[in-house]
Amino acid sequence: MTVTYTWALEMYRSGAWVDVSADVRSVMPIMLSRGIDGSGITDRVAKVGTLSSALDNSTANSAATLGYYSPDHASVRASFGLGTLTRLKIVYSGTTYYKFYGKISDVGPMPGQYKERYTSGLCVDYMNELLVHNMNKVAVQTGKRGNELLTIIVANLPTAPLATSYATGPDIFNYALHDIQDERTAGMNAIQRVDQSGLSYTFIKGNTTGGETLVWQTRHTRLLQASAATFTDTMRDLKVNRRADSIYNTIKATGYP
């Protein structure tokens, strides 16, 4: 089976999304990384998602302009630099999927008249907002579900995600967010405490509208999902592993207060 698709790297400049794919250099392929790395019982919150790429900074780029992607250059492209919104678009079978949405956090133009003359860029997704911003004057919460606590934590940040998808938490916490230290506890750390208490998950996923949905799942969400596929001797190979060190018969926990 042949799978065909098209892709585009877009940046938000001057009030509109602009396709910059023509300036993407193959010397540094586009790399996308995000999600929950581990599969352990404490791995509940996604890491900061990243998207890296290289843009042509020589006169061979789409504008035939040297320094087009150098933030301090006199000929820099309008609205390009730290904080520029960026997204990765993939069109497959007539449907547009936005697989990443974030902002530039690191820009590194390659100097030298006889060198490659490209600019490496690193973008981060919304999980970075949770990582770098500390909680500010969050009151102790009583009688709240996990999704309600997540709403409170996100509302405390200066930036909101483009979209959210929260399941309804099965547990009601008598006391929560009582251990947050003002201006010392990061939003990601606060969410990690909620998720470890209820064994829930928090992560970012793409969508067909903007590319950023903050998702919160309960410990039941994945278990209750319908099967995505059924194999009835139609596969060429199948390997199923069970590991004893991934099964927990006894779990000890300490609750506060």
JSON list of C-alpha atoms in Angstrom, two decimals, residues 85-222:
[
{"chain": "A", "resi": 85, "resn": "LEU", "atom": "CA", "xyz": [4.30, 30.83, 16.43]},
{"chain": "A", "resi": 86, "resn": "THR", "atom": "CA", "xyz": [5.03, 27.77, 14.32]},
{"chain": "A", "resi": 87, "resn": "ARG", "atom": "CA", "xyz": [3.03, 24.73, 13.28]},
{"chain": "A", "resi": 88, "resn": "LEU", "atom": "CA", "xyz": [3.54, 21.57, 11.23]},
{"chain": "A", "resi": 89, "resn": "LYS", "atom": "CA", "xyz": [0.75, 20.74, 8.78]},
{"chain": "A", "resi": 90, "resn": "ILE", "atom": "CA", "xyz": [0.22, 17.38, 7.11]},
{"chain": "A", "resi": 91, "resn": "VAL", "atom": "CA", "xyz": [-2.44, 16.77, 4.46]},
{"chain": "A", "resi": 92, "resn": "TYR", "atom": "CA", "xyz": [-3.40, 13.12, 4.10]},
{"chain": "A", "resi": 93, "resn": "SER", "atom": "CA", "xyz": [-6.29, 11.69, 2.09]},
{"chain": "A", "resi": 94, "resn": "GLY", "atom": "CA", "xyz": [-7.84, 15.14, 1.70]},
{"chain": "A", "resi": 95, "resn": "THR", "atom": "CA", "xyz": [-7.78, 15.95, 5.43]},
{"chain": "A", "resi": 96, "resn": "THR", "atom": "CA", "xyz": [-5.48, 18.53, 7.02]},
{"chain": "A", "resi": 97, "resn": "TYR", "atom": "CA", "xyz": [-3.85, 17.55, 10.30]},
{"chain": "A", "resi": 98, "resn": "TYR", "atom": "CA", "xyz": [-1.84, 19.96, 12.44]},
{"chain": "A", "resi": 99, "resn": "LYS", "atom": "CA", "xyz": [0.65, 17.75, 14.24]},
{"chain": "A", "resi": 100, "resn": "PHE", "atom": "CA", "xyz": [2.50, 20.45, 16.17]},
{"chain": "A", "resi": 101, "resn": "TYR", "atom": "CA", "xyz": [1.83, 23.96, 17.40]},
{"chain": "A", "resi": 102, "resn": "GLY", "atom": "CA", "xyz": [4.27, 26.00, 19.45]},
{"chain": "A", "resi": 103, "resn": "LYS", "atom": "CA", "xyz": [6.64, 28.92, 19.48]},
{"chain": "A", "resi": 104, "resn": "ILE", "atom": "CA", "xyz": [10.31, 29.41, 18.70]},
{"chain": "A", "resi": 105, "resn": "SER", "atom": "CA", "xyz": [12.45, 29.23, 21.83]},
{"chain": "A", "resi": 106, "resn": "ASP", "atom": "CA", "xyz": [15.93, 28.94, 20.33]},
{"chain": "A", "resi": 107, "resn": "VAL", "atom": "CA", "xyz": [17.41, 30.41, 17.13]},
{"chain": "A", "resi": 108, "resn": "GLY", "atom": "CA", "xyz": [20.95, 29.67, 15.94]},
{"chain": "A", "resi": 109, "resn": "PRO", "atom": "CA", "xyz": [22.13, 31.23, 12.65]},
{"chain": "A", "resi": 110, "resn": "MET", "atom": "CA", "xyz": [25.19, 29.47, 11.20]},
{"chain": "A", "resi": 111, "resn": "PRO", "atom": "CA", "xyz": [27.87, 32.17, 10.64]},
{"chain": "A", "resi": 112, "resn": "GLY", "atom": "CA", "xyz": [30.62, 32.22, 8.07]},
{"chain": "A", "resi": 113, "resn": "GLN", "atom": "CA", "xyz": [30.80, 33.30, 4.44]},
{"chain": "A", "resi": 114, "resn": "TYR", "atom": "CA", "xyz": [31.87, 29.84, 3.26]},
{"chain": "A", "resi": 115, "resn": "LYS", "atom": "CA", "xyz": [29.79, 27.72, 5.63]},
{"chain": "A", "resi": 116, "resn": "GLU", "atom": "CA", "xyz": [26.28, 26.28, 5.33]},
{"chain": "A", "resi": 117, "resn": "ARG", "atom": "CA", "xyz": [24.44, 29.53, 6.09]},
{"chain": "A", "resi": 118, "resn": "TYR", "atom": "CA", "xyz": [21.31, 28.06, 7.61]},
{"chain": "A", "resi": 119, "resn": "THR", "atom": "CA", "xyz": [19.48, 28.91, 10.81]},
{"chain": "A", "resi": 120, "resn": "SER", "atom": "CA", "xyz": [18.57, 26.12, 13.20]},
{"chain": "A", "resi": 121, "resn": "GLY", "atom": "CA", "xyz": [15.39, 26.69, 15.15]},
{"chain": "A", "resi": 122, "resn": "LEU", "atom": "CA", "xyz": [13.81, 24.92, 18.10]},
{"chain": "A", "resi": 123, "resn": "CYS", "atom": "CA", "xyz": [10.10, 25.29, 18.91]},
{"chain": "A", "resi": 124, "resn": "VAL", "atom": "CA", "xyz": [8.37, 24.21, 22.13]},
{"chain": "A", "resi": 125, "resn": "ASP", "atom": "CA", "xyz": [4.73, 23.33, 22.73]},
{"chain": "A", "resi": 126, "resn": "TYR", "atom": "CA", "xyz": [2.32, 24.28, 25.52]},
{"chain": "A", "resi": 127, "resn": "MET", "atom": "CA", "xyz": [3.92, 21.92, 28.05]},
{"chain": "A", "resi": 128, "resn": "ASN", "atom": "CA", "xyz": [6.74, 24.46, 28.21]},
{"chain": "A", "resi": 129, "resn": "GLU", "atom": "CA", "xyz": [4.28, 27.05, 29.53]},
{"chain": "A", "resi": 130, "resn": "LEU", "atom": "CA", "xyz": [3.49, 24.68, 32.39]},
{"chain": "A", "resi": 131, "resn": "LEU", "atom": "CA", "xyz": [7.19, 24.10, 33.00]},
{"chain": "A", "resi": 132, "resn": "VAL", "atom": "CA", "xyz": [8.46, 27.69, 33.10]},
{"chain": "A", "resi": 133, "resn": "HIS", "atom": "CA", "xyz": [5.56, 29.43, 34.87]},
{"chain": "A", "resi": 134, "resn": "ASN", "atom": "CA", "xyz": [5.11, 29.10, 38.60]},
{"chain": "A", "resi": 135, "resn": "MET", "atom": "CA", "xyz": [1.77, 29.10, 40.38]},
{"chain": "A", "resi": 136, "resn": "ASN", "atom": "CA", "xyz": [0.65, 32.45, 41.77]},
{"chain": "A", "resi": 137, "resn": "LYS", "atom": "CA", "xyz": [-1.74, 32.75, 44.70]},
{"chain": "A", "resi": 138, "resn": "VAL", "atom": "CA", "xyz": [-3.62, 29.50, 44.13]},
{"chain": "A", "resi": 139, "resn": "ALA", "atom": "CA", "xyz": [-6.10, 28.86, 46.93]},
{"chain": "A", "resi": 140, "resn": "VAL", "atom": "CA", "xyz": [-6.46, 25.51, 48.66]},
{"chain": "A", "resi": 141, "resn": "GLN", "atom": "CA", "xyz": [-9.18, 23.54, 46.87]},
{"chain": "A", "resi": 142, "resn": "THR", "atom": "CA", "xyz": [-11.79, 21.36, 48.54]},
{"chain": "A", "resi": 143, "resn": "GLY", "atom": "CA", "xyz": [-14.16, 18.82, 47.02]},
{"chain": "A", "resi": 144, "resn": "LYS", "atom": "CA", "xyz": [-12.72, 19.04, 43.50]},
{"chain": "A", "resi": 145, "resn": "ARG", "atom": "CA", "xyz": [-12.26, 16.45, 40.76]},
{"chain": "A", "resi": 146, "resn": "GLY", "atom": "CA", "xyz": [-9.02, 16.07, 38.84]},
{"chain": "A", "resi": 147, "resn": "ASN", "atom": "CA", "xyz": [-10.30, 17.84, 35.72]},
{"chain": "A", "resi": 148, "resn": "GLU", "atom": "CA", "xyz": [-11.47, 20.78, 37.86]},
{"chain": "A", "resi": 149, "resn": "LEU", "atom": "CA", "xyz": [-8.01, 21.04, 39.42]},
{"chain": "A", "resi": 150, "resn": "LEU", "atom": "CA", "xyz": [-6.38, 21.02, 35.99]},
{"chain": "A", "resi": 151, "resn": "THR", "atom": "CA", "xyz": [-8.70, 23.84, 34.91]},
{"chain": "A", "resi": 152, "resn": "ILE", "atom": "CA", "xyz": [-7.62, 25.89, 37.94]},
{"chain": "A", "resi": 153, "resn": "ILE", "atom": "CA", "xyz": [-3.92, 25.28, 37.28]},
{"chain": "A", "resi": 154, "resn": "VAL", "atom": "CA", "xyz": [-4.14, 26.20, 33.59]},
{"chain": "A", "resi": 155, "resn": "ALA", "atom": "CA", "xyz": [-6.19, 29.32, 34.38]},
{"chain": "A", "resi": 156, "resn": "ASN", "atom": "CA", "xyz": [-3.35, 30.49, 36.62]},
{"chain": "A", "resi": 157, "resn": "LEU", "atom": "CA", "xyz": [-0.95, 30.64, 33.67]},
{"chain": "A", "resi": 158, "resn": "PRO", "atom": "CA", "xyz": [-0.59, 33.75, 31.48]},
{"chain": "A", "resi": 159, "resn": "THR", "atom": "CA", "xyz": [-1.31, 31.75, 28.31]},
{"chain": "A", "resi": 160, "resn": "ALA", "atom": "CA", "xyz": [-4.16, 29.32, 27.62]},
{"chain": "A", "resi": 161, "resn": "PRO", "atom": "CA", "xyz": [-3.98, 26.36, 25.20]},
{"chain": "A", "resi": 162, "resn": "LEU", "atom": "CA", "xyz": [-5.82, 26.64, 21.89]},
{"chain": "A", "resi": 163, "resn": "ALA", "atom": "CA", "xyz": [-8.16, 23.80, 22.86]},
{"chain": "A", "resi": 164, "resn": "THR", "atom": "CA", "xyz": [-8.75, 21.42, 25.76]},
{"chain": "A", "resi": 165, "resn": "SER", "atom": "CA", "xyz": [-10.23, 17.96, 26.14]},
{"chain": "A", "resi": 166, "resn": "TYR", "atom": "CA", "xyz": [-10.80, 16.97, 29.75]},
{"chain": "A", "resi": 167, "resn": "ALA", "atom": "CA", "xyz": [-12.47, 13.79, 30.92]},
{"chain": "A", "resi": 168, "resn": "THR", "atom": "CA", "xyz": [-14.54, 13.90, 34.12]},
{"chain": "A", "resi": 169, "resn": "GLY", "atom": "CA", "xyz": [-12.48, 12.72, 37.06]},
{"chain": "A", "resi": 170, "resn": "PRO", "atom": "CA", "xyz": [-13.83, 9.71, 38.97]},
{"chain": "A", "resi": 171, "resn": "ASP", "atom": "CA", "xyz": [-12.41, 10.91, 42.30]},
{"chain": "A", "resi": 172, "resn": "ILE", "atom": "CA", "xyz": [-13.29, 13.86, 44.49]},
{"chain": "A", "resi": 173, "resn": "PHE", "atom": "CA", "xyz": [-10.33, 15.15, 46.46]},
{"chain": "A", "resi": 174, "resn": "ASN", "atom": "CA", "xyz": [-11.24, 16.53, 49.87]},
{"chain": "A", "resi": 175, "resn": "TYR", "atom": "CA", "xyz": [-8.17, 18.77, 49.83]},
{"chain": "A", "resi": 176, "resn": "ALA", "atom": "CA", "xyz": [-5.96, 19.64, 46.86]},
{"chain": "A", "resi": 177, "resn": "LEU", "atom": "CA", "xyz": [-3.33, 22.19, 45.78]},
{"chain": "A", "resi": 178, "resn": "HIS", "atom": "CA", "xyz": [-2.68, 22.79, 49.46]},
{"chain": "A", "resi": 179, "resn": "ASP", "atom": "CA", "xyz": [1.02, 21.95, 49.07]},
{"chain": "A", "resi": 180, "resn": "ILE", "atom": "CA", "xyz": [1.75, 24.48, 46.32]},
{"chain": "A", "resi": 181, "resn": "GLN", "atom": "CA", "xyz": [4.39, 27.02, 47.25]},
{"chain": "A", "resi": 182, "resn": "ASP", "atom": "CA", "xyz": [3.57, 30.43, 45.85]},
{"chain": "A", "resi": 183, "resn": "GLU", "atom": "CA", "xyz": [5.92, 31.43, 43.00]},
{"chain": "A", "resi": 184, "resn": "ARG", "atom": "CA", "xyz": [7.98, 28.26, 43.60]},
{"chain": "A", "resi": 185, "resn": "THR", "atom": "CA", "xyz": [5.82, 25.44, 42.26]},
{"chain": "A", "resi": 186, "resn": "ALA", "atom": "CA", "xyz": [5.73, 25.11, 38.47]},
{"chain": "A", "resi": 187, "resn": "GLY", "atom": "CA", "xyz": [2.44, 24.38, 36.76]},
{"chain": "A", "resi": 188, "resn": "MET", "atom": "CA", "xyz": [3.81, 21.08, 35.46]},
{"chain": "A", "resi": 189, "resn": "ASN", "atom": "CA", "xyz": [4.76, 20.05, 38.98]},
{"chain": "A", "resi": 190, "resn": "ALA", "atom": "CA", "xyz": [1.28, 20.92, 40.23]},
{"chain": "A", "resi": 191, "resn": "ILE", "atom": "CA", "xyz": [-0.32, 18.81, 37.50]},
{"chain": "A", "resi": 192, "resn": "GLN", "atom": "CA", "xyz": [2.08, 15.96, 38.23]},
{"chain": "A", "resi": 193, "resn": "ARG", "atom": "CA", "xyz": [0.83, 15.86, 41.83]},
{"chain": "A", "resi": 194, "resn": "VAL", "atom": "CA", "xyz": [-2.78, 15.74, 40.68]},
{"chain": "A", "resi": 195, "resn": "ASP", "atom": "CA", "xyz": [-2.08, 13.02, 38.14]},
{"chain": "A", "resi": 196, "resn": "GLN", "atom": "CA", "xyz": [-0.10, 10.86, 40.54]},
{"chain": "A", "resi": 197, "resn": "SER", "atom": "CA", "xyz": [-2.90, 11.13, 43.07]},
{"chain": "A", "resi": 198, "resn": "GLY", "atom": "CA", "xyz": [-5.58, 9.97, 40.64]},
{"chain": "A", "resi": 199, "resn": "LEU", "atom": "CA", "xyz": [-3.36, 7.99, 38.21]},
{"chain": "A", "resi": 200, "resn": "SER", "atom": "CA", "xyz": [-4.51, 10.26, 35.38]},
{"chain": "A", "resi": 201, "resn": "TYR", "atom": "CA", "xyz": [-2.63, 11.51, 32.31]},
{"chain": "A", "resi": 202, "resn": "THR", "atom": "CA", "xyz": [-1.93, 14.99, 30.87]},
{"chain": "A", "resi": 203, "resn": "PHE", "atom": "CA", "xyz": [-0.47, 15.58, 27.41]},
{"chain": "A", "resi": 204, "resn": "ILE", "atom": "CA", "xyz": [-0.70, 17.61, 24.19]},
{"chain": "A", "resi": 205, "resn": "LYS", "atom": "CA", "xyz": [-2.04, 16.24, 20.92]},
{"chain": "A", "resi": 206, "resn": "GLY", "atom": "CA", "xyz": [-2.55, 17.70, 17.46]},
{"chain": "A", "resi": 207, "resn": "ASN", "atom": "CA", "xyz": [-5.89, 18.20, 15.74]},
{"chain": "A", "resi": 208, "resn": "THR", "atom": "CA", "xyz": [-7.44, 19.35, 12.47]},
{"chain": "A", "resi": 209, "resn": "THR", "atom": "CA", "xyz": [-8.05, 22.95, 13.52]},
{"chain": "A", "resi": 210, "resn": "GLY", "atom": "CA", "xyz": [-4.98, 24.51, 15.11]},
{"chain": "A", "resi": 211, "resn": "GLY", "atom": "CA", "xyz": [-2.61, 21.80, 16.29]},
{"chain": "A", "resi": 212, "resn": "GLU", "atom": "CA", "xyz": [-2.84, 22.15, 20.06]},
{"chain": "A", "resi": 213, "resn": "THR", "atom": "CA", "xyz": [-5.23, 20.31, 22.38]},
{"chain": "A", "resi": 214, "resn": "LEU", "atom": "CA", "xyz": [-4.39, 19.90, 26.05]},
{"chain": "A", "resi": 215, "resn": "VAL", "atom": "CA", "xyz": [-5.75, 16.45, 26.96]},
{"chain": "A", "resi": 216, "resn": "TRP", "atom": "CA", "xyz": [-6.52, 15.08, 30.41]},
{"chain": "A", "resi": 217, "resn": "GLN", "atom": "CA", "xyz": [-7.44, 11.41, 30.77]},
{"chain": "A", "resi": 218, "resn": "THR", "atom": "CA", "xyz": [-8.54, 9.54, 33.85]},
{"chain": "A", "resi": 219, "resn": "ARG", "atom": "CA", "xyz": [-7.11, 6.15, 34.79]},
{"chain": "A", "resi": 220, "resn": "HIS", "atom": "CA", "xyz": [-10.23, 4.64, 33.20]},
{"chain": "A", "resi": 221, "resn": "THR", "atom": "CA", "xyz": [-10.09, 6.43, 29.83]},
{"chain": "A", "resi": 222, "resn": "ARG", "atom": "CA", "xyz": [-7.74, 4.05, 28.04]}
]
